[in-house]
Short mmCIF file of N, CA, C and O in Angstrom, two decimals:
data_model
loop_
_atom_site.label_atom_id
_atom_site.label_comp_id
_atom_site.label_asym_id
_atom_site.label_seq_id
_atom_site.Cartn_x
_atom_site.Cartn_y
_atom_site.Cartn_z
N UNK A 1 7.60 -10.58 29.82
CA UNK A 1 7.62 -10.69 28.37
C UNK A 1 6.46 -9.89 27.79
O UNK A 1 5.35 -9.92 28.30
N UNK A 2 6.75 -9.16 26.71
CA UNK A 2 5.71 -8.38 26.06
C UNK A 2 4.68 -9.32 25.47
O UNK A 2 5.01 -10.41 25.02
N UNK A 3 3.40 -8.92 25.45
CA UNK A 3 2.37 -9.81 24.92
C UNK A 3 2.54 -10.12 23.43
O UNK A 3 2.11 -11.18 22.97
N UNK A 4 3.13 -9.19 22.68
CA UNK A 4 3.35 -9.39 21.25
C UNK A 4 4.77 -8.94 20.92
O UNK A 4 5.18 -7.84 21.32
N UNK A 5 5.52 -9.74 20.19
CA UNK A 5 6.88 -9.37 19.84
C UNK A 5 7.20 -9.86 18.45
O UNK A 5 7.21 -11.06 18.18
N UNK A 6 7.50 -8.90 17.55
CA UNK A 6 7.75 -9.20 16.15
C UNK A 6 9.24 -9.45 15.89
O UNK A 6 10.11 -8.96 16.62
N UNK A 7 9.50 -10.18 14.80
CA UNK A 7 10.87 -10.37 14.32
C UNK A 7 10.81 -10.70 12.84
O UNK A 7 9.73 -10.97 12.30
N UNK A 8 11.97 -10.68 12.19
CA UNK A 8 12.04 -11.09 10.80
C UNK A 8 12.18 -9.97 9.79
O UNK A 8 12.32 -10.23 8.59
N UNK A 9 12.13 -8.73 10.25
CA UNK A 9 12.31 -7.62 9.32
C UNK A 9 13.72 -7.56 8.78
O UNK A 9 14.62 -8.24 9.26
N UNK A 10 13.91 -6.74 7.76
CA UNK A 10 15.23 -6.60 7.17
C UNK A 10 15.15 -5.82 5.88
O UNK A 10 14.13 -5.21 5.56
N UNK A 11 16.25 -5.87 5.13
CA UNK A 11 16.33 -5.16 3.86
C UNK A 11 16.39 -6.16 2.73
O UNK A 11 17.19 -7.11 2.77
N UNK A 12 15.55 -5.94 1.72
CA UNK A 12 15.54 -6.80 0.55
C UNK A 12 15.41 -5.92 -0.69
O UNK A 12 15.03 -4.76 -0.61
N UNK A 13 15.68 -6.52 -1.84
CA UNK A 13 15.49 -5.82 -3.10
C UNK A 13 14.08 -6.08 -3.62
O UNK A 13 13.41 -7.02 -3.20
N UNK A 14 13.66 -5.23 -4.53
CA UNK A 14 12.35 -5.40 -5.17
C UNK A 14 12.23 -6.82 -5.72
O UNK A 14 13.14 -7.32 -6.37
N UNK A 15 11.08 -7.43 -5.43
CA UNK A 15 10.84 -8.79 -5.88
C UNK A 15 11.25 -9.84 -4.87
O UNK A 15 10.94 -11.03 -5.04
N UNK A 16 11.90 -9.43 -3.81
CA UNK A 16 12.36 -10.37 -2.79
C UNK A 16 11.25 -10.79 -1.84
O UNK A 16 10.10 -10.35 -1.95
N UNK A 17 11.62 -11.64 -0.90
CA UNK A 17 10.66 -12.18 0.07
C UNK A 17 11.21 -12.07 1.49
O UNK A 17 12.42 -12.10 1.71
N UNK A 18 10.29 -11.96 2.42
CA UNK A 18 10.61 -11.98 3.84
C UNK A 18 9.46 -12.66 4.56
O UNK A 18 8.31 -12.59 4.11
N UNK A 19 9.77 -13.26 5.69
CA UNK A 19 8.73 -13.81 6.56
C UNK A 19 8.85 -13.18 7.93
O UNK A 19 9.91 -13.27 8.58
N UNK A 20 7.80 -12.52 8.36
CA UNK A 20 7.76 -11.92 9.68
C UNK A 20 7.12 -12.91 10.65
O UNK A 20 6.23 -13.68 10.28
N UNK A 21 7.57 -12.86 11.89
CA UNK A 21 7.00 -13.70 12.95
C UNK A 21 6.59 -12.82 14.11
O UNK A 21 7.20 -11.78 14.35
N UNK A 22 5.60 -13.27 14.83
CA UNK A 22 5.15 -12.56 16.03
C UNK A 22 4.90 -13.60 17.12
O UNK A 22 4.03 -14.46 16.96
N UNK A 23 5.65 -13.49 18.20
CA UNK A 23 5.44 -14.37 19.34
C UNK A 23 4.30 -13.79 20.18
O UNK A 23 4.33 -12.62 20.58
N UNK A 24 3.29 -14.62 20.44
CA UNK A 24 2.12 -14.18 21.20
C UNK A 24 2.17 -14.83 22.57
O UNK A 24 2.05 -16.05 22.69
N UNK A 25 2.36 -14.03 23.59
CA UNK A 25 2.48 -14.60 24.93
C UNK A 25 1.14 -14.84 25.59
O UNK A 25 1.04 -15.58 26.56
N UNK A 26 0.07 -14.20 25.06
CA UNK A 26 -1.24 -14.44 25.65
C UNK A 26 -2.29 -13.59 24.97
O UNK A 26 -1.97 -12.55 24.38
N UNK A 27 -3.53 -14.04 25.03
CA UNK A 27 -4.64 -13.30 24.44
C UNK A 27 -5.52 -12.72 25.54
O UNK A 27 -5.82 -13.38 26.53
N UNK A 28 -5.93 -11.49 25.35
CA UNK A 28 -6.85 -10.85 26.28
C UNK A 28 -8.27 -11.33 25.98
O UNK A 28 -8.63 -11.51 24.81
N UNK A 29 -9.07 -11.54 27.02
CA UNK A 29 -10.46 -11.92 26.80
C UNK A 29 -11.13 -10.87 25.95
O UNK A 29 -10.98 -9.66 26.19
N UNK A 30 -11.86 -11.32 24.95
CA UNK A 30 -12.52 -10.38 24.05
C UNK A 30 -11.74 -10.09 22.79
O UNK A 30 -12.17 -9.29 21.96
N UNK A 31 -10.59 -10.75 22.63
CA UNK A 31 -9.82 -10.61 21.39
C UNK A 31 -10.40 -11.55 20.35
O UNK A 31 -10.52 -12.75 20.58
N UNK A 32 -10.76 -11.01 19.19
CA UNK A 32 -11.40 -11.82 18.15
C UNK A 32 -10.53 -12.03 16.93
O UNK A 32 -10.84 -12.86 16.08
N UNK A 33 -9.44 -11.28 16.83
CA UNK A 33 -8.57 -11.47 15.69
C UNK A 33 -7.18 -10.96 16.01
O UNK A 33 -6.97 -10.19 16.96
N UNK A 34 -6.23 -11.39 15.20
CA UNK A 34 -4.86 -10.95 15.32
C UNK A 34 -4.33 -10.74 13.92
O UNK A 34 -4.76 -11.42 12.99
N UNK A 35 -3.44 -9.79 13.77
CA UNK A 35 -2.96 -9.54 12.41
C UNK A 35 -1.78 -8.60 12.37
O UNK A 35 -1.11 -8.38 13.38
N UNK A 36 -1.57 -8.07 11.19
CA UNK A 36 -0.44 -7.18 10.94
C UNK A 36 -0.92 -5.82 10.44
O UNK A 36 -1.85 -5.75 9.62
N UNK A 37 -0.29 -4.80 10.95
CA UNK A 37 -0.49 -3.44 10.46
C UNK A 37 0.89 -2.89 10.13
O UNK A 37 1.90 -3.47 10.53
N UNK A 38 0.94 -1.82 9.37
CA UNK A 38 2.23 -1.24 9.02
C UNK A 38 2.14 0.27 8.97
O UNK A 38 1.07 0.84 8.78
N UNK A 39 3.29 0.88 9.14
CA UNK A 39 3.37 2.34 9.05
C UNK A 39 4.61 2.70 8.27
O UNK A 39 5.74 2.43 8.70
N UNK A 40 4.38 3.32 7.13
CA UNK A 40 5.49 3.79 6.29
C UNK A 40 5.94 5.16 6.79
O UNK A 40 5.16 5.87 7.42
N UNK A 41 7.18 5.53 6.53
CA UNK A 41 7.67 6.83 6.98
C UNK A 41 6.78 7.98 6.50
O UNK A 41 6.47 8.07 5.31
N UNK A 42 6.33 8.79 7.43
CA UNK A 42 5.52 9.94 7.08
C UNK A 42 4.08 9.64 6.75
O UNK A 42 3.34 10.53 6.30
N UNK A 43 3.65 8.40 6.96
CA UNK A 43 2.28 8.03 6.62
C UNK A 43 1.56 7.46 7.84
O UNK A 43 2.17 7.14 8.86
N UNK A 44 0.24 7.35 7.71
CA UNK A 44 -0.57 6.78 8.78
C UNK A 44 -0.42 5.25 8.82
O UNK A 44 -0.10 4.63 7.80
N UNK A 45 -0.69 4.69 9.98
CA UNK A 45 -0.73 3.23 10.06
C UNK A 45 -1.86 2.70 9.21
O UNK A 45 -2.91 3.35 9.08
N UNK A 46 -1.67 1.51 8.64
CA UNK A 46 -2.71 0.90 7.82
C UNK A 46 -2.74 -0.61 8.07
O UNK A 46 -1.73 -1.21 8.43
N UNK A 47 -3.90 -1.20 7.89
CA UNK A 47 -4.00 -2.64 8.07
C UNK A 47 -3.34 -3.38 6.91
O UNK A 47 -3.34 -2.89 5.78
N UNK A 48 -2.81 -4.55 7.20
CA UNK A 48 -2.18 -5.38 6.16
C UNK A 48 -2.96 -6.69 6.01
O UNK A 48 -3.43 -7.02 4.92
N UNK A 49 -3.09 -7.42 7.09
CA UNK A 49 -3.79 -8.70 7.05
C UNK A 49 -4.17 -9.11 8.46
O UNK A 49 -3.51 -8.71 9.41
N UNK A 50 -5.24 -9.88 8.57
CA UNK A 50 -5.60 -10.40 9.89
C UNK A 50 -6.26 -11.76 9.75
O UNK A 50 -6.73 -12.13 8.68
N UNK A 51 -6.27 -12.49 10.86
CA UNK A 51 -6.90 -13.81 10.92
C UNK A 51 -7.74 -13.85 12.18
O UNK A 51 -7.29 -13.42 13.25
N UNK A 52 -8.97 -14.34 12.05
CA UNK A 52 -9.85 -14.30 13.22
C UNK A 52 -9.90 -15.66 13.91
O UNK A 52 -9.23 -16.61 13.51
N UNK A 53 -10.71 -15.73 14.95
CA UNK A 53 -10.75 -16.97 15.73
C UNK A 53 -11.50 -18.09 15.04
O UNK A 53 -11.65 -19.17 15.59
N UNK A 54 -12.00 -17.83 13.81
CA UNK A 54 -12.55 -18.88 12.96
C UNK A 54 -11.60 -19.20 11.81
O UNK A 54 -11.98 -19.88 10.86
N UNK A 55 -10.37 -18.68 11.90
CA UNK A 55 -9.33 -18.90 10.90
C UNK A 55 -9.63 -18.20 9.57
O UNK A 55 -9.02 -18.52 8.55
N UNK A 56 -10.56 -17.28 9.59
CA UNK A 56 -10.84 -16.52 8.36
C UNK A 56 -9.81 -15.41 8.22
O UNK A 56 -9.54 -14.68 9.17
N UNK A 57 -9.27 -15.27 7.01
CA UNK A 57 -8.24 -14.26 6.76
C UNK A 57 -8.79 -13.11 5.93
O UNK A 57 -9.69 -13.28 5.10
N UNK A 58 -8.25 -11.93 6.18
CA UNK A 58 -8.62 -10.73 5.45
C UNK A 58 -7.34 -10.00 5.08
O UNK A 58 -6.44 -9.86 5.93
N UNK A 59 -7.27 -9.52 3.85
CA UNK A 59 -6.08 -8.83 3.36
C UNK A 59 -6.42 -7.45 2.81
O UNK A 59 -7.49 -7.25 2.23
N UNK A 60 -5.47 -6.53 2.96
CA UNK A 60 -5.59 -5.26 2.27
C UNK A 60 -5.43 -5.51 0.78
O UNK A 60 -4.68 -6.41 0.36
N UNK A 61 -6.11 -4.72 -0.04
CA UNK A 61 -6.04 -4.90 -1.49
C UNK A 61 -4.60 -4.80 -2.00
O UNK A 61 -4.22 -5.50 -2.94
N UNK A 62 -3.81 -3.96 -1.36
CA UNK A 62 -2.44 -3.72 -1.83
C UNK A 62 -1.52 -4.92 -1.65
O UNK A 62 -0.46 -4.98 -2.28
N UNK A 63 -1.92 -5.89 -0.83
CA UNK A 63 -1.04 -7.04 -0.58
C UNK A 63 -1.65 -8.37 -1.01
O UNK A 63 -0.99 -9.41 -0.94
N UNK A 64 -2.90 -8.35 -1.46
CA UNK A 64 -3.55 -9.59 -1.89
C UNK A 64 -2.75 -10.27 -2.98
O UNK A 64 -2.30 -9.63 -3.93
N UNK A 65 -2.58 -11.58 -2.82
CA UNK A 65 -1.84 -12.34 -3.81
C UNK A 65 -0.34 -12.34 -3.59
O UNK A 65 0.39 -13.11 -4.22
N UNK A 66 0.15 -11.48 -2.69
CA UNK A 66 1.58 -11.41 -2.42
C UNK A 66 1.92 -11.80 -0.98
O UNK A 66 2.97 -12.39 -0.73
N UNK A 67 1.05 -11.47 -0.06
CA UNK A 67 1.28 -11.75 1.36
C UNK A 67 0.34 -12.85 1.83
O UNK A 67 -0.80 -12.95 1.37
N UNK A 68 0.83 -13.67 2.78
CA UNK A 68 0.02 -14.71 3.37
C UNK A 68 0.18 -14.69 4.88
O UNK A 68 1.30 -14.74 5.39
N UNK A 69 -0.95 -14.60 5.58
CA UNK A 69 -0.94 -14.62 7.03
C UNK A 69 -1.28 -16.03 7.51
O UNK A 69 -2.12 -16.71 6.92
N UNK A 70 -0.60 -16.46 8.57
CA UNK A 70 -0.89 -17.77 9.13
C UNK A 70 -0.47 -17.79 10.59
O UNK A 70 0.21 -16.88 11.06
N UNK A 71 -0.89 -18.81 11.29
CA UNK A 71 -0.47 -18.97 12.69
C UNK A 71 -0.29 -20.44 12.98
O UNK A 71 -0.87 -21.30 12.31
N UNK A 72 0.52 -20.75 13.97
CA UNK A 72 0.71 -22.15 14.32
C UNK A 72 -0.51 -22.67 15.06
O UNK A 72 -1.39 -21.91 15.46
N UNK A 73 -0.60 -23.99 15.20
CA UNK A 73 -1.80 -24.61 15.75
C UNK A 73 -2.08 -24.17 17.19
O UNK A 73 -3.23 -24.10 17.61
N UNK A 74 -1.04 -23.87 17.91
CA UNK A 74 -1.22 -23.45 19.30
C UNK A 74 -1.50 -21.96 19.42
O UNK A 74 -1.70 -21.46 20.54
N UNK A 75 -1.52 -21.25 18.29
CA UNK A 75 -1.76 -19.80 18.24
C UNK A 75 -0.73 -19.04 19.06
O UNK A 75 -1.03 -17.99 19.64
N UNK A 76 0.49 -19.61 19.11
CA UNK A 76 1.54 -18.93 19.85
C UNK A 76 2.44 -18.09 18.95
O UNK A 76 3.18 -17.23 19.44
N UNK A 77 2.39 -18.35 17.65
CA UNK A 77 3.20 -17.59 16.72
C UNK A 77 2.36 -17.23 15.50
O UNK A 77 1.68 -18.08 14.94
N UNK A 78 2.42 -15.98 15.14
CA UNK A 78 1.74 -15.47 13.95
C UNK A 78 2.80 -15.18 12.90
O UNK A 78 3.88 -14.68 13.24
N UNK A 79 2.49 -15.47 11.64
CA UNK A 79 3.44 -15.26 10.55
C UNK A 79 2.85 -14.36 9.48
O UNK A 79 1.63 -14.27 9.31
N UNK A 80 3.75 -13.72 8.76
CA UNK A 80 3.36 -13.00 7.55
C UNK A 80 4.42 -13.30 6.49
O UNK A 80 5.54 -12.80 6.57
N UNK A 81 4.05 -14.14 5.53
CA UNK A 81 4.92 -14.44 4.40
C UNK A 81 4.71 -13.35 3.36
O UNK A 81 3.59 -13.17 2.88
N UNK A 82 5.78 -12.65 3.01
CA UNK A 82 5.68 -11.55 2.07
C UNK A 82 6.52 -11.87 0.85
O UNK A 82 7.75 -12.02 0.96
N UNK A 83 5.86 -11.97 -0.31
CA UNK A 83 6.54 -12.27 -1.57
C UNK A 83 6.41 -11.09 -2.52
O UNK A 83 5.53 -10.24 -2.37
N UNK A 84 7.27 -11.07 -3.51
CA UNK A 84 7.24 -10.04 -4.54
C UNK A 84 7.16 -8.64 -3.91
O UNK A 84 6.31 -7.82 -4.30
N UNK A 85 8.05 -8.39 -2.99
CA UNK A 85 8.03 -7.11 -2.27
C UNK A 85 8.38 -5.94 -3.19
O UNK A 85 9.16 -6.09 -4.15
N UNK A 86 7.77 -4.81 -2.90
CA UNK A 86 7.98 -3.60 -3.69
C UNK A 86 8.40 -2.46 -2.75
O UNK A 86 8.15 -2.54 -1.54
N UNK A 87 9.01 -1.41 -3.28
CA UNK A 87 9.44 -0.29 -2.43
C UNK A 87 8.31 0.28 -1.58
O UNK A 87 8.54 0.73 -0.45
N UNK A 88 7.08 0.26 -2.10
CA UNK A 88 5.95 0.80 -1.33
C UNK A 88 5.57 -0.08 -0.14
O UNK A 88 4.73 0.31 0.67
N UNK A 89 6.18 -1.25 -0.02
CA UNK A 89 5.97 -2.08 1.17
C UNK A 89 6.91 -1.70 2.30
O UNK A 89 6.80 -2.24 3.41
N UNK A 90 7.83 -0.79 2.04
CA UNK A 90 8.75 -0.34 3.08
C UNK A 90 7.96 0.30 4.22
O UNK A 90 7.19 1.25 4.00
N UNK A 91 8.15 -0.23 5.42
CA UNK A 91 7.39 0.25 6.58
C UNK A 91 7.85 -0.50 7.82
O UNK A 91 8.57 -1.51 7.72
N UNK A 92 7.42 0.00 8.95
CA UNK A 92 7.54 -0.77 10.17
C UNK A 92 6.28 -1.60 10.32
O UNK A 92 5.17 -1.05 10.23
N UNK A 93 6.44 -2.88 10.52
CA UNK A 93 5.31 -3.80 10.59
C UNK A 93 5.07 -4.18 12.06
O UNK A 93 6.01 -4.55 12.78
N UNK A 94 3.82 -4.10 12.45
CA UNK A 94 3.42 -4.39 13.82
C UNK A 94 2.43 -5.55 13.84
O UNK A 94 1.51 -5.61 13.01
N UNK A 95 2.61 -6.41 14.80
CA UNK A 95 1.63 -7.44 15.10
C UNK A 95 0.63 -6.82 16.07
O UNK A 95 1.03 -6.12 17.01
N UNK A 96 -0.67 -7.07 15.87
CA UNK A 96 -1.67 -6.43 16.72
C UNK A 96 -2.87 -7.34 16.92
O UNK A 96 -3.20 -8.15 16.05
N UNK A 97 -3.51 -7.19 18.05
CA UNK A 97 -4.76 -7.90 18.30
C UNK A 97 -5.92 -6.92 18.26
O UNK A 97 -5.74 -5.71 18.42
N UNK A 98 -7.12 -7.45 18.02
CA UNK A 98 -8.28 -6.57 17.86
C UNK A 98 -9.52 -7.21 18.48
O UNK A 98 -9.63 -8.44 18.55
N UNK A 99 -10.45 -6.37 18.87
CA UNK A 99 -11.73 -6.83 19.41
C UNK A 99 -12.78 -6.96 18.31
O UNK A 99 -13.95 -7.26 18.60
N UNK A 100 -12.39 -6.74 17.08
CA UNK A 100 -13.27 -6.95 15.94
C UNK A 100 -12.57 -7.83 14.92
O UNK A 100 -11.37 -8.09 15.02
N UNK A 101 -13.33 -8.26 13.91
CA UNK A 101 -12.79 -9.18 12.91
C UNK A 101 -12.83 -8.58 11.51
O UNK A 101 -13.51 -7.59 11.26
N UNK A 102 -12.11 -9.26 10.61
CA UNK A 102 -12.22 -8.96 9.19
C UNK A 102 -11.88 -7.53 8.84
O UNK A 102 -10.87 -6.99 9.28
N UNK A 103 -12.77 -6.91 8.06
CA UNK A 103 -12.50 -5.54 7.61
C UNK A 103 -12.59 -4.54 8.75
O UNK A 103 -12.18 -3.39 8.59
N UNK A 104 -13.14 -4.95 9.89
CA UNK A 104 -13.25 -4.06 11.04
C UNK A 104 -12.07 -4.21 12.00
O UNK A 104 -12.01 -3.50 13.01
N UNK A 105 -11.14 -5.10 11.67
CA UNK A 105 -9.99 -5.38 12.52
C UNK A 105 -9.30 -4.10 12.98
O UNK A 105 -9.00 -3.92 14.17
N UNK A 106 -9.05 -3.21 12.03
CA UNK A 106 -8.23 -2.03 12.31
C UNK A 106 -8.94 -1.03 13.22
O UNK A 106 -8.30 -0.17 13.81
N UNK A 107 -10.26 -1.13 13.34
CA UNK A 107 -11.03 -0.14 14.10
C UNK A 107 -11.03 -0.41 15.60
O UNK A 107 -11.49 0.43 16.36
N UNK A 108 -10.54 -1.59 16.01
CA UNK A 108 -10.62 -1.94 17.44
C UNK A 108 -9.35 -2.60 17.92
O UNK A 108 -9.41 -3.57 18.67
N UNK A 109 -8.21 -2.06 17.54
CA UNK A 109 -6.94 -2.60 18.00
C UNK A 109 -6.80 -2.40 19.50
O UNK A 109 -7.13 -1.32 20.01
N UNK A 110 -6.34 -3.43 20.19
CA UNK A 110 -6.16 -3.24 21.63
C UNK A 110 -4.72 -3.44 22.07
O UNK A 110 -4.31 -2.85 23.07
N UNK A 111 -3.92 -4.21 21.36
CA UNK A 111 -2.51 -4.37 21.71
C UNK A 111 -1.69 -4.49 20.44
O UNK A 111 -2.18 -4.98 19.43
N UNK A 112 -0.47 -4.02 20.51
CA UNK A 112 0.47 -4.22 19.39
C UNK A 112 1.88 -4.28 19.93
O UNK A 112 2.17 -3.83 21.04
N UNK A 113 2.77 -4.84 19.12
CA UNK A 113 4.15 -5.00 19.54
C UNK A 113 4.99 -3.79 19.18
O UNK A 113 4.48 -2.80 18.66
N UNK A 114 6.29 -3.87 19.43
CA UNK A 114 7.18 -2.74 19.14
C UNK A 114 7.49 -2.55 17.67
O UNK A 114 7.97 -1.50 17.26
N UNK A 115 7.22 -3.57 16.84
CA UNK A 115 7.40 -3.43 15.40
C UNK A 115 8.73 -3.97 14.90
O UNK A 115 9.69 -4.13 15.65
N UNK A 116 8.75 -4.27 13.60
CA UNK A 116 9.97 -4.70 12.93
C UNK A 116 10.03 -4.00 11.58
O UNK A 116 9.02 -3.92 10.88
N UNK A 117 11.19 -3.50 11.22
CA UNK A 117 11.32 -2.66 10.03
C UNK A 117 11.61 -3.50 8.80
O UNK A 117 12.51 -4.36 8.81
N UNK A 118 10.86 -3.23 7.75
CA UNK A 118 11.07 -3.85 6.45
C UNK A 118 11.43 -2.75 5.46
O UNK A 118 10.69 -1.77 5.33
N UNK A 119 12.56 -2.91 4.79
CA UNK A 119 13.00 -1.94 3.80
C UNK A 119 13.18 -2.65 2.47
O UNK A 119 13.91 -3.64 2.38
N UNK A 120 12.50 -2.14 1.44
CA UNK A 120 12.59 -2.73 0.11
C UNK A 120 13.23 -1.70 -0.82
O UNK A 120 12.70 -0.60 -1.00
N UNK A 121 14.35 -2.06 -1.39
CA UNK A 121 15.06 -1.14 -2.28
C UNK A 121 14.74 -1.46 -3.73
O UNK A 121 14.49 -2.61 -4.10
N UNK A 122 14.77 -0.41 -4.55
CA UNK A 122 14.45 -0.59 -5.97
C UNK A 122 15.69 -0.93 -6.78
O UNK A 122 16.80 -0.89 -6.28
#
């Protein structure tokens, strides 16, 4: 089983909602946070949200107030609740772990899943 596996992507209209899930089969020693990154067609990957081992959450400015990251108590499943989706949220979303926390999450990614595609139509 892959260490990280996403699901829940799909196609929605502007203003719609989706919830992404990531099954976590195990954490590597030295992992301090887990979160979501995304890559839109023709663009670089960018961080979306992450949660660290103290349950502190960090969000990209573009998704604050619309997206919520959470995980179950056993830390076996990571979620991303996405509300009020816009066309610019169209991307492949990846669950990823990192050796850093917070705003530094994206600088030390060590594992990520195969991704799940989210398409938002106008």
